[in-house]
Short mmCIF file of C-alpha atoms in Angstrom, two decimals:
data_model
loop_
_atom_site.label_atom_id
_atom_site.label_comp_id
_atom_site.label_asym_id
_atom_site.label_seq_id
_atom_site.Cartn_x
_atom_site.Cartn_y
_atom_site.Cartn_z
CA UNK A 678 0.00 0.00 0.00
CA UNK A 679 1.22 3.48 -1.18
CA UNK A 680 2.32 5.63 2.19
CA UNK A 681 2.27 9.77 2.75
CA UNK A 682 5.20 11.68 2.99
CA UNK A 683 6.19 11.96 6.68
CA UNK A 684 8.28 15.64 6.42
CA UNK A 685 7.60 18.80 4.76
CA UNK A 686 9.13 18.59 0.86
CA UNK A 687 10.49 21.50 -0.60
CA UNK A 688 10.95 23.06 -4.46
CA UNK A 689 14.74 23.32 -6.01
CA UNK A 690 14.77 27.32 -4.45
CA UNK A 691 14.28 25.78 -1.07
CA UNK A 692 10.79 26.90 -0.48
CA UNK A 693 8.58 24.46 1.69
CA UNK A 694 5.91 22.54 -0.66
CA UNK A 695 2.40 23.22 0.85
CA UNK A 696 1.03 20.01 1.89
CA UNK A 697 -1.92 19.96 -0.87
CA UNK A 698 1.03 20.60 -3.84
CA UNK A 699 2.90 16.93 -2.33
CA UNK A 700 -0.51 15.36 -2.54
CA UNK A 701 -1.24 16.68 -6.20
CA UNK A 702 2.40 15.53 -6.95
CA UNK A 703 2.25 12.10 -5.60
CA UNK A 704 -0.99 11.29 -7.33
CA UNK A 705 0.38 12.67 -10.74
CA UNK A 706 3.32 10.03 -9.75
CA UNK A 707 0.48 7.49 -10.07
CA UNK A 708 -0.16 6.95 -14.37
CA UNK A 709 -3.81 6.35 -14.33
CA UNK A 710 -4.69 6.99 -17.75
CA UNK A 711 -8.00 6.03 -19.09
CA UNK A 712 -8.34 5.07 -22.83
CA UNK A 713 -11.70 4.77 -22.54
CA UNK A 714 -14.22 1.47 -23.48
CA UNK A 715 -12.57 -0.66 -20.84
CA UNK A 716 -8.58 0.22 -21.63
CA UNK A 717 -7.04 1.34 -18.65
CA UNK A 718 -4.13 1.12 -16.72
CA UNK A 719 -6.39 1.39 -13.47
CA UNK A 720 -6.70 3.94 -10.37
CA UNK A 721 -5.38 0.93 -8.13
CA UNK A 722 -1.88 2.60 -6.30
CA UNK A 723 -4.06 5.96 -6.30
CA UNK A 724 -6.75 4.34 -4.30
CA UNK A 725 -4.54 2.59 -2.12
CA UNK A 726 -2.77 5.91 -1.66
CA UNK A 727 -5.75 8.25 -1.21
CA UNK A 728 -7.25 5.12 1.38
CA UNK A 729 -4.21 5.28 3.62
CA UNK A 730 -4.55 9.30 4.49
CA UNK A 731 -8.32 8.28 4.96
CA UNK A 732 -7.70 5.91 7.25
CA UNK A 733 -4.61 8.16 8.94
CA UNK A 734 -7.27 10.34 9.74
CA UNK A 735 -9.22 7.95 11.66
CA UNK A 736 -11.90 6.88 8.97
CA UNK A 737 -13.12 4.05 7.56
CA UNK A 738 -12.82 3.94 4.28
CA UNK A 739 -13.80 1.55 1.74
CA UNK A 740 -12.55 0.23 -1.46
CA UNK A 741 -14.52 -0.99 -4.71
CA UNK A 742 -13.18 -2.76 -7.77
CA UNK A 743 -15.99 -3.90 -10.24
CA UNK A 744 -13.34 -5.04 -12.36
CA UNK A 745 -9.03 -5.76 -11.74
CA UNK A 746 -7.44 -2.50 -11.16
CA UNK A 747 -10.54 0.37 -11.67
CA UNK A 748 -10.74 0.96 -8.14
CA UNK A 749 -12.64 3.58 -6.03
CA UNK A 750 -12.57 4.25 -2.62
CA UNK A 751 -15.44 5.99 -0.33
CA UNK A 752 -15.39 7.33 3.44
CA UNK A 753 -18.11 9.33 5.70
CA UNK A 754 -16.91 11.76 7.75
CA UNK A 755 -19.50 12.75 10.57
CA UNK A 756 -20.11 16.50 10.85
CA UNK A 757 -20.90 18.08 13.88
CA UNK A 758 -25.20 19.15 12.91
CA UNK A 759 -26.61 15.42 12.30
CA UNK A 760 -30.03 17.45 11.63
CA UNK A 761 -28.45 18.62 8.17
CA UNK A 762 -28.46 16.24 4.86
CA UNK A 763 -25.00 14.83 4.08
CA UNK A 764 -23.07 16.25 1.27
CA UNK A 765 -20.61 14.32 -1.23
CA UNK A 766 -17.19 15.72 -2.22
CA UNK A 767 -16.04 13.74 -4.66
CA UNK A 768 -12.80 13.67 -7.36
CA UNK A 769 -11.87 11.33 -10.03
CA UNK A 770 -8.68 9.55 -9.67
CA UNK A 771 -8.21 8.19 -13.43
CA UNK A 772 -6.59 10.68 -16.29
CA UNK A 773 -7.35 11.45 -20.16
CA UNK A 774 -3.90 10.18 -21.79
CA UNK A 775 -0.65 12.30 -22.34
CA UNK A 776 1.92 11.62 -25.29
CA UNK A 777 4.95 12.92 -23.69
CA UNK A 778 6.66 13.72 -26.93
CA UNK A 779 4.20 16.68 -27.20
CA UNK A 780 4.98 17.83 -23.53
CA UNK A 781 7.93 19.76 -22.52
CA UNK A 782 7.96 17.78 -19.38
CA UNK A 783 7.41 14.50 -18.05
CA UNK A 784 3.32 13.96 -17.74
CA UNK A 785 3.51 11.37 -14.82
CA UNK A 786 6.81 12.87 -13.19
CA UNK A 787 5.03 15.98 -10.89
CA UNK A 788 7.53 17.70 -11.79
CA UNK A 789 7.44 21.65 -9.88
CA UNK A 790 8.79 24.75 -11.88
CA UNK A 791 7.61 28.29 -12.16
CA UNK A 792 5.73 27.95 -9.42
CA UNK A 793 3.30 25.52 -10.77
CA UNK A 794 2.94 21.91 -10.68
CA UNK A 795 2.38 20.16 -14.17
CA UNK A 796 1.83 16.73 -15.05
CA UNK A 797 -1.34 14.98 -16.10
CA UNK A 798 -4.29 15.45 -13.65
CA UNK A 799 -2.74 18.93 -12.65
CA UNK A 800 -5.97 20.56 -12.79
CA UNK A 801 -8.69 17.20 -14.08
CA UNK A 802 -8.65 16.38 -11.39
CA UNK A 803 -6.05 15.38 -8.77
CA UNK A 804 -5.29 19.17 -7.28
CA UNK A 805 -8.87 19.17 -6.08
CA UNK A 806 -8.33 15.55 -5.01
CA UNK A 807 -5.32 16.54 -2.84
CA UNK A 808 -7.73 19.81 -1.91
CA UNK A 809 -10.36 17.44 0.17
CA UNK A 810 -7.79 15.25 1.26
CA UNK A 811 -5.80 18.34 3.04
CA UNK A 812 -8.82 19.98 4.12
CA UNK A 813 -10.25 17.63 5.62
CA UNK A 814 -6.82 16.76 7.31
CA UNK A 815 -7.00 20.10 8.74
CA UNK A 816 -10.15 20.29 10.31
CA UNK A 817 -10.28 16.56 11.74
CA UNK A 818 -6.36 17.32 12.84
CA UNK A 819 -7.48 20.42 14.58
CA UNK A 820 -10.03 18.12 16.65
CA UNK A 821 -13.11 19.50 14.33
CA UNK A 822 -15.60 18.37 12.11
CA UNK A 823 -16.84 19.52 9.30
CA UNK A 824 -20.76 21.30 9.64
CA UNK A 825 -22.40 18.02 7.88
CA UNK A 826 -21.96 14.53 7.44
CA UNK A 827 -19.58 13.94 4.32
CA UNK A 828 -19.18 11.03 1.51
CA UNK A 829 -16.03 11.64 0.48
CA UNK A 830 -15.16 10.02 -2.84
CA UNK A 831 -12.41 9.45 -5.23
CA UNK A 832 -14.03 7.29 -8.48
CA UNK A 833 -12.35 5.05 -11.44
CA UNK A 834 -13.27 5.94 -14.78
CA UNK A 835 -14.88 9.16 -14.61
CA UNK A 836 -12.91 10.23 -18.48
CA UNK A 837 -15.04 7.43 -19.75
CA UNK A 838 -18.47 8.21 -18.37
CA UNK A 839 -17.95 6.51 -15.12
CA UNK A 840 -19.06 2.87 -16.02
CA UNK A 841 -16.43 1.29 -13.51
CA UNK A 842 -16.94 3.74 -10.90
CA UNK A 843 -19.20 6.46 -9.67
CA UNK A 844 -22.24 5.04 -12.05
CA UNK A 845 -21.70 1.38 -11.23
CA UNK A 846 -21.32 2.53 -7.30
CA UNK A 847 -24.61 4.36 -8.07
CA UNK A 848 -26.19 1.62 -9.53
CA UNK A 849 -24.49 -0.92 -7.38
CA UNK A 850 -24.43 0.59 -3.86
CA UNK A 851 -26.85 3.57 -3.50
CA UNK A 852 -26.33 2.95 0.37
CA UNK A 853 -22.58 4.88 0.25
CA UNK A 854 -24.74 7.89 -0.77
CA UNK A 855 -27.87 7.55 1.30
CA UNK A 856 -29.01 10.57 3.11
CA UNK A 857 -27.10 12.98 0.58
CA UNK A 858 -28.96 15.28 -1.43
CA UNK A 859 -25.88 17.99 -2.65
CA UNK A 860 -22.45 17.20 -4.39
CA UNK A 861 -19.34 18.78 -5.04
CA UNK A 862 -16.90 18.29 -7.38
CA UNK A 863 -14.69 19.69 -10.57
CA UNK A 864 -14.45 22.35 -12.77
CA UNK A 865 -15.98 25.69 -10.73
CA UNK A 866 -14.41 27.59 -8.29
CA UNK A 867 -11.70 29.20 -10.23
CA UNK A 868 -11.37 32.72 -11.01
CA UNK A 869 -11.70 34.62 -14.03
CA UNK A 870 -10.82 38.56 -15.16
CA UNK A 871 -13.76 40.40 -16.68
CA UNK A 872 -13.26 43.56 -17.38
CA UNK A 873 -10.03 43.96 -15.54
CA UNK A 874 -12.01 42.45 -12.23
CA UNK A 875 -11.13 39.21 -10.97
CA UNK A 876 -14.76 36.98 -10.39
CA UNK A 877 -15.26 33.03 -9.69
CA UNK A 878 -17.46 30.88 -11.42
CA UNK A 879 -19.43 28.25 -9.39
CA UNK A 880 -20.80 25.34 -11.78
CA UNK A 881 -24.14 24.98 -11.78
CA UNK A 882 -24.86 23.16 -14.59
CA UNK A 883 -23.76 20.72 -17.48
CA UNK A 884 -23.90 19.96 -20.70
CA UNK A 885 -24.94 16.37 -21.91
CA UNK A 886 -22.65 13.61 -22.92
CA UNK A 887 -23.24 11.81 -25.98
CA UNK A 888 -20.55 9.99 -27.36
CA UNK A 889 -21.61 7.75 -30.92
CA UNK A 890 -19.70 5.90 -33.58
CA UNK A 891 -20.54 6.45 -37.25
CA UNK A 892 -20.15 3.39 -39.28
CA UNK A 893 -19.90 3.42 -42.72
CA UNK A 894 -19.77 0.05 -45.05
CA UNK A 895 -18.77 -0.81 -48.63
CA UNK A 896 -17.03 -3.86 -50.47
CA UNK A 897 -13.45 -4.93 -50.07
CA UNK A 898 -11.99 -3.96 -53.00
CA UNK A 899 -8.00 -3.97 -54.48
CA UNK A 900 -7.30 -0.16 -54.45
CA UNK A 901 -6.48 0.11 -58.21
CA UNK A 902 -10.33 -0.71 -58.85
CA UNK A 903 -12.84 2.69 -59.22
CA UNK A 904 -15.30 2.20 -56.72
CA UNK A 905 -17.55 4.99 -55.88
CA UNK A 906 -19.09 2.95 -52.64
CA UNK A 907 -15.74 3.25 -50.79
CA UNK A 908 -16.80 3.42 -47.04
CA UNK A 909 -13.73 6.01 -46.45
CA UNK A 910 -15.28 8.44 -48.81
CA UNK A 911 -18.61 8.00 -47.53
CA UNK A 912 -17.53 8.27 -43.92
CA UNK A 913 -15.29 11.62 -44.85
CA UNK A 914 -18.27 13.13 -46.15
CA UNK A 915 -20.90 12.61 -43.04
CA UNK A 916 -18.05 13.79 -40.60
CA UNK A 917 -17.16 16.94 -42.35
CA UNK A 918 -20.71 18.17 -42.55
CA UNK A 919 -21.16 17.32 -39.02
CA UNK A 920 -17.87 19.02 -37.80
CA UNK A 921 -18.69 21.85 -40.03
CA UNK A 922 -22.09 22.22 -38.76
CA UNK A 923 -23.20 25.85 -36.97
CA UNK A 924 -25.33 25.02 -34.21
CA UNK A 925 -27.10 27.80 -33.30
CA UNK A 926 -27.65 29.59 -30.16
CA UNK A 927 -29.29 28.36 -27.13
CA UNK A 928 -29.46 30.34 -23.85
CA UNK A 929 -30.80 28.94 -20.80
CA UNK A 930 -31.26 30.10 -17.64
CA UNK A 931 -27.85 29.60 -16.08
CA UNK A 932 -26.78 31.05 -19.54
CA UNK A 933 -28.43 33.89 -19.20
CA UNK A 934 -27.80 34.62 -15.78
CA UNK A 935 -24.10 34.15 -16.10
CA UNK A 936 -24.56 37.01 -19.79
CA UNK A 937 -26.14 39.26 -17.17
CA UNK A 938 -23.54 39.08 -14.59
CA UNK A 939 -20.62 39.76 -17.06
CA UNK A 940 -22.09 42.58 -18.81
CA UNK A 941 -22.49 44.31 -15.08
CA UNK A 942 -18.99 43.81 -14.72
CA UNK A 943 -18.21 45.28 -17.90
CA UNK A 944 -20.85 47.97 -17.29
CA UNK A 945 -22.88 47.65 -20.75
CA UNK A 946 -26.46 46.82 -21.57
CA UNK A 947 -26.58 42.88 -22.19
CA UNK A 948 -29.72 43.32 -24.59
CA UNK A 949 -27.12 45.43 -26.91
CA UNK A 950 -24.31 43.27 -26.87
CA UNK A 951 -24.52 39.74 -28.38
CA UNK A 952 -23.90 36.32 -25.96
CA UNK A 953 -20.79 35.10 -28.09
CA UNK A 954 -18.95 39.12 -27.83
CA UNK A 955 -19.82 39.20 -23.81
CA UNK A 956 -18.65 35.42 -23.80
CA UNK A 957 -15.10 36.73 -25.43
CA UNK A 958 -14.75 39.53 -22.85
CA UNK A 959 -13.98 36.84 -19.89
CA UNK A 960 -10.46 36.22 -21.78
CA UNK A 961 -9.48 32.54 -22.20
CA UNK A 962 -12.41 31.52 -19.75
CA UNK A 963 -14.05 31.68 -22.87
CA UNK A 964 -12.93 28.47 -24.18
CA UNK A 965 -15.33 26.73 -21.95
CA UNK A 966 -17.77 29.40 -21.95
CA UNK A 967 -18.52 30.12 -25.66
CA UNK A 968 -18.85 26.30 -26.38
CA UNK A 969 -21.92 26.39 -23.58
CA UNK A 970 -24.22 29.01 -25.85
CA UNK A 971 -24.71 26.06 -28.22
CA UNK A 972 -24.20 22.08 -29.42
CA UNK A 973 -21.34 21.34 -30.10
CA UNK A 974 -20.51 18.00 -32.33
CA UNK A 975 -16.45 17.14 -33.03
CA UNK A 976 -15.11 14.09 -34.73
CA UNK A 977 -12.16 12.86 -32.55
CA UNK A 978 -11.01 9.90 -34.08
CA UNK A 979 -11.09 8.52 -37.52
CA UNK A 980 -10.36 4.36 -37.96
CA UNK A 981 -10.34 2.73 -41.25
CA UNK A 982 -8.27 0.04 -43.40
CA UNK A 983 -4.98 -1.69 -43.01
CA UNK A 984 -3.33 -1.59 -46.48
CA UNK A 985 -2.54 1.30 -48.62
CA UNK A 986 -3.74 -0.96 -51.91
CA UNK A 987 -6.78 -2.21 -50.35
CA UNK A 988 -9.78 -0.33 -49.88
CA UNK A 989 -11.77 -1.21 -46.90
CA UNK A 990 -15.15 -2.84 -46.74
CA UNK A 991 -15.70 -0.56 -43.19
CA UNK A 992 -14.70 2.76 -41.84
CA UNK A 993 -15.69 4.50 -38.30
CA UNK A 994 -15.15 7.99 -36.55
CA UNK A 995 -15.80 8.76 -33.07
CA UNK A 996 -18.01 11.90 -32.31
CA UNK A 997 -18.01 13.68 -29.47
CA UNK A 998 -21.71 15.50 -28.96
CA UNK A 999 -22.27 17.81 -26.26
CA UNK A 1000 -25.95 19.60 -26.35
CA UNK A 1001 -27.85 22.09 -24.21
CA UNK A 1002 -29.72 20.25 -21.17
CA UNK A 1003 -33.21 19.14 -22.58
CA UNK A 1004 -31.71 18.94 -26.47
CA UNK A 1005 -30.58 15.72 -26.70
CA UNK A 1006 -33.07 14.24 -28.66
CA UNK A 1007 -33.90 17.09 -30.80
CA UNK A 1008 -29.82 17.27 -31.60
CA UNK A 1009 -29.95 12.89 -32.29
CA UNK A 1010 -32.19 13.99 -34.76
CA UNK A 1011 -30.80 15.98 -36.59
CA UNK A 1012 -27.32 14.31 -36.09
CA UNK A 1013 -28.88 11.76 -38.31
CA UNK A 1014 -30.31 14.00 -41.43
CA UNK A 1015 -27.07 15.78 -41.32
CA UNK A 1016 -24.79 12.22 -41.70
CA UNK A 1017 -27.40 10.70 -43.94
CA UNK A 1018 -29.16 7.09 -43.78
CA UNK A 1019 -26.35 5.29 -45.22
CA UNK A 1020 -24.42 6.29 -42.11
CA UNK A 1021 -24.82 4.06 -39.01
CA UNK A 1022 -24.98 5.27 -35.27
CA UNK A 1023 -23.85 3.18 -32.03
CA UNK A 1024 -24.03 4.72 -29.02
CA UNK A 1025 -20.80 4.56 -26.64
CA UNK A 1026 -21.97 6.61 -23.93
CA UNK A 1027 -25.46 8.31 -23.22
CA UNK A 1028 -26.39 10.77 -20.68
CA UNK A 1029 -28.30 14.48 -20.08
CA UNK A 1030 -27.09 17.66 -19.52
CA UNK A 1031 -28.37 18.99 -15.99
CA UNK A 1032 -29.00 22.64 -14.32
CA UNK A 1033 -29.04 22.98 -10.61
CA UNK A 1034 -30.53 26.06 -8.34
CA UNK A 1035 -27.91 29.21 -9.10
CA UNK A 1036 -29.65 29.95 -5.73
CA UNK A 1037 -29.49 28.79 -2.05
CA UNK A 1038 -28.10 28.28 1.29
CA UNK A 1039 -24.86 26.36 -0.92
CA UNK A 1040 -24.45 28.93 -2.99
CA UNK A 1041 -24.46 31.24 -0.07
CA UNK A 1042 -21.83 29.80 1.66
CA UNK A 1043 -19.16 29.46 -1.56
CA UNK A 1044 -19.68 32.76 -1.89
CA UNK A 1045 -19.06 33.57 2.10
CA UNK A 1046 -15.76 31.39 1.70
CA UNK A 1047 -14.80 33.01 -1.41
CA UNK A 1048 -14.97 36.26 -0.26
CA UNK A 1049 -13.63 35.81 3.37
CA UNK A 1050 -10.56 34.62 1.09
CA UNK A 1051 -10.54 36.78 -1.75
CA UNK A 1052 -12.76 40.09 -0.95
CA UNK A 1053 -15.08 41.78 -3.27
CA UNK A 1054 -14.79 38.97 -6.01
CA UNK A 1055 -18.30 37.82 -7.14
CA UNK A 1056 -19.22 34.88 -8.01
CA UNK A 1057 -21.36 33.74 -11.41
CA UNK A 1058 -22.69 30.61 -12.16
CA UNK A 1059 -22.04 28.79 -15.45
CA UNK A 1060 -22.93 25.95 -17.56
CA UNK A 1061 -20.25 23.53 -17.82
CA UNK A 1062 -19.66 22.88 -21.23
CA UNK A 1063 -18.32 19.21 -20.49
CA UNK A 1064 -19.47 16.55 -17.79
CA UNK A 1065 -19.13 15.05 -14.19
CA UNK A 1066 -19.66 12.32 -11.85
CA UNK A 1067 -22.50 14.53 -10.79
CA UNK A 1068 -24.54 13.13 -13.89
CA UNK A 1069 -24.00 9.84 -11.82
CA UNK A 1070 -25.44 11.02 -8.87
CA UNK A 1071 -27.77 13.01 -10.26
CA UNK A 1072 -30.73 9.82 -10.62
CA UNK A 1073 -30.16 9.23 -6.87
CA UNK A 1074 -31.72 12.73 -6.47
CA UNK A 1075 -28.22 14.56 -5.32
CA UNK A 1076 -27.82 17.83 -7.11
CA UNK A 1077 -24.49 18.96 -8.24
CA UNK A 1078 -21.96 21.69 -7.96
CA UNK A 1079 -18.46 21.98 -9.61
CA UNK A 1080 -16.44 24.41 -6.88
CA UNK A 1081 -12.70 23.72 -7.25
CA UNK A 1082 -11.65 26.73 -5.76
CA UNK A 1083 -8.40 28.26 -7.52
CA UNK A 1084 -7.45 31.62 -7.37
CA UNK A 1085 -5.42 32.02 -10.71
CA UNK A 1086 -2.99 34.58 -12.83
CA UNK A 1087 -5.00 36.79 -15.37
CA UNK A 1088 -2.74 35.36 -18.34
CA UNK A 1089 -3.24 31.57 -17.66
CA UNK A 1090 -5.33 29.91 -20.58
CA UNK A 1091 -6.88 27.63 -17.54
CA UNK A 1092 -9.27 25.52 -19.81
CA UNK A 1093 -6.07 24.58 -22.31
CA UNK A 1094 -4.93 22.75 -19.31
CA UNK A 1095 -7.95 20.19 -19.43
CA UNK A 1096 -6.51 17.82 -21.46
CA UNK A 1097 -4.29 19.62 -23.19
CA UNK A 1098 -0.53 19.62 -23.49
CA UNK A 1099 1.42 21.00 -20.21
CA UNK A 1100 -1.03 21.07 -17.77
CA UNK A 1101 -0.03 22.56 -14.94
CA UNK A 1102 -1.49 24.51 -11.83
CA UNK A 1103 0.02 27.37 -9.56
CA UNK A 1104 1.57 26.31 -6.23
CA UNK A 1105 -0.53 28.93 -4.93
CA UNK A 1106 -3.73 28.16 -6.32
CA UNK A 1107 -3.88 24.76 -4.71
CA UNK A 1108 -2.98 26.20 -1.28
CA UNK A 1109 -6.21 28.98 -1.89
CA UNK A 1110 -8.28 25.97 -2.82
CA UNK A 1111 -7.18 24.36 0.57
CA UNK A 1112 -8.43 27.30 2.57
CA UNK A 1113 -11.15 27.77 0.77
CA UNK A 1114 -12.78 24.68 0.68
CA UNK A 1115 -11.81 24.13 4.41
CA UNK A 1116 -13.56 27.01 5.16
CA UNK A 1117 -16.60 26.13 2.95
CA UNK A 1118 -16.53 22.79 5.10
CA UNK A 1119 -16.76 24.30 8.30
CA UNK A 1120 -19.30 26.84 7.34
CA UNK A 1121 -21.54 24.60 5.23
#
């Protein structure tokens, strides 16, 4: 079983290394990529890792493998008001793969410089992983508890929709959630700079999931022959009109309400300037934020024939479709006039988008903690244009919140990180998040 460091650790200059930023780094150390459909090379050492601070810290926590290797672990933590409903804070411990020959470090080695941390998981997810796991060290090593029960979690397989961990505990063993009706998780909580103020976004919302497979079919031919049914050709065609398609705009209420709250910052009228130009004003926040105004539908991967003389009898592209919560049949739909009927769909993962209360005693209290921490900043809520575990937990009735607090530079492209090439997170972003969410804890 992996164990936690036992002394402080320190950068190459000789600073101490807050405690979250060795957590972060030692679960990088861990290469849990996920391939997706089944290939893995499992959360196993993470688990074991994450399960001895748990149980360091005087819980009970418990480990679940529904197959070799995708392992997740789960712990309650009592709080000190047994009259409120339990919450779950939850992280993923499996990452999207890296090709290190496109990094200028190594993805799996943690490595520290510039005052960041990079490596795979930097920032989806394993810096708010080491987040609960401090915070939570803090308050029950200060002889606390937190204000509610917890179910803290740290799930397999949440980059492929969660099959092999928080949906199959879901569907499995309800019982590790009972009494819970709120979640927390990724992807909120970090700051953005509108209109040369510095605000926080608290996800309230998601997109759906829809990941297909287009099929197309011919007949095996030698590649000297003229065939006009070649399945390649065929394929090519249905994925560049659906790449090239211009979904068109689709506001809902979190939208909306998130429009409103940037135009006040930017002090202009939001009924005379257009969703995508008030979505551009928030800087490189707006890669996640323009893409949650619409559908969006990319082809991601492309798989067809083995020989350059032979043409194949059977090509396939993966498509990655994420629509506005409520779409997703409407978008199927059209999915399929756009491809054509010669064009066959299977479905590799299926799920809805989802919009939570942008209102509340929850919301209250992030934005008490955020501003005890960073004064004055407001907070917005936003549509997420990707997914969560929370979709998981979502048909047991537990609504959910993405609040990763991170207090970050103006000139950090923060959604490039998410499965991009050099991820990486400040040093002193993860110790913010630490505070933050401690405090949150406490309060909540």
């Amino acid at each position: 079983m992996a164990e936690s460091p036992a002394a402080p650790q320190t950068t190459h200059s000789g600073t101490e290394l807050d405690e979250t930023a060795v957590v972060a780094r030692d679960l990088i150390r861990f290469d849990t990529t996920n391939h997706g459909e089944g290939r893995a090379k499992g959360e196993r050492e993470a688990a074991e890792y994450v399960e001895a601070r748990l149980a360091a810290l005087g819980l009970e926590p418990r480990m679940f493998e529904p197959e070799a290797r995708r392992t997740s672990v789960v712990a309650r933590v009592p709080g000190r008001n047994p009259d409120k409903p339990a919450l779950v804070l939850h992280g993923h411990l499996d990452v999207v793969p890296a090709d290190p020959r496109n990094w200028s470090v190594d993805p799996f080695a943690g490595e520290i410089r510039d005052g960041m941390l990079w490596g795979r998981g930097a920032v989806d997810m394993k810096d708010m992983d080491a987040m609960i796991l401090t915070a939570l060290a803090d308050i029950i090593g200060n002889g606390s508890l937190p204000e509610r029960e917890l179910v803290v979690a740290f799930f397999a397989d949440e980059e492929a929709g969660g099959g092999r961990g928080a949906s199959w505990l879901v569907d499995h063993h309800p019982e590790l959630f009972a009494g819970a009706t709120e979640a927390i998780s990724e992807v909120g909580g970090y700051s953005i700079t509108v209109g040369g103020t510095r605000a926080y976004l608290l996800q309230t919302g998601e997109k759906s999931l829809i990941w297909v497979r287009l099929i197309a079919r011919g007949v095996a031919a030698h590649g000297s022959r003229l065939v006009r049914e070649n399945a390649v050709t065929r394929l090519a065609e249905a994925i560049a009109r659906l790449g090239r398609t211009e979904w068109p705009l689709h506001l809902t209420d979190t939208t909306r309400e998130l429009l409103a709250a940037i135009a006040g910052a930017l002090g202009v009228d939001p009924e005379q300037v257009s969703p995508d130009e008030l979505a551009m004003a928030t800087g490189s926040a707006s890669g996640f934020i323009t893409a949650t105004l619409r559908t969006t539908t990319n082809p991601t991967v492309l798989d067809a024939g083995y020989k350059h003389n032979v043409i194949p009898d059977r090509a396939e592209a993966l498509v990655d479709i994420r629509t506005i919560p409520g779409q997703e049949e409407a978008v199927l739909a059209e999915v399929r006039e756009i491809i054509g009927d010669d064009i066959e769909i299977e479905f590799v993962h299926k799920d809805v988008g989802l919009e939570a209360s942008t209102r509340g005693p929850l919301v209250d209290a992030v934005t008490r903690s955020l501003g005890r921490h960073d004064p004055g900043a407001p907070v917005f809520p936003y549509l997420l244009s990707g997914g969560t575990d929370n979709k998981s937990l979502h048909r047991l009735g537990i609504a959910g919140y993405g609040f990763s607090p991170l207090r970050l530079p103006a000139d950090l492209d923060f959604p490039a990180m998410f499965h991009g090439v050099d991820e990486r997170v400040p040093l002193d972003a993860l110790s913010f998040g630490r505070r933050v969410l401690e405090d949150l804890l406490l309060d909540y």
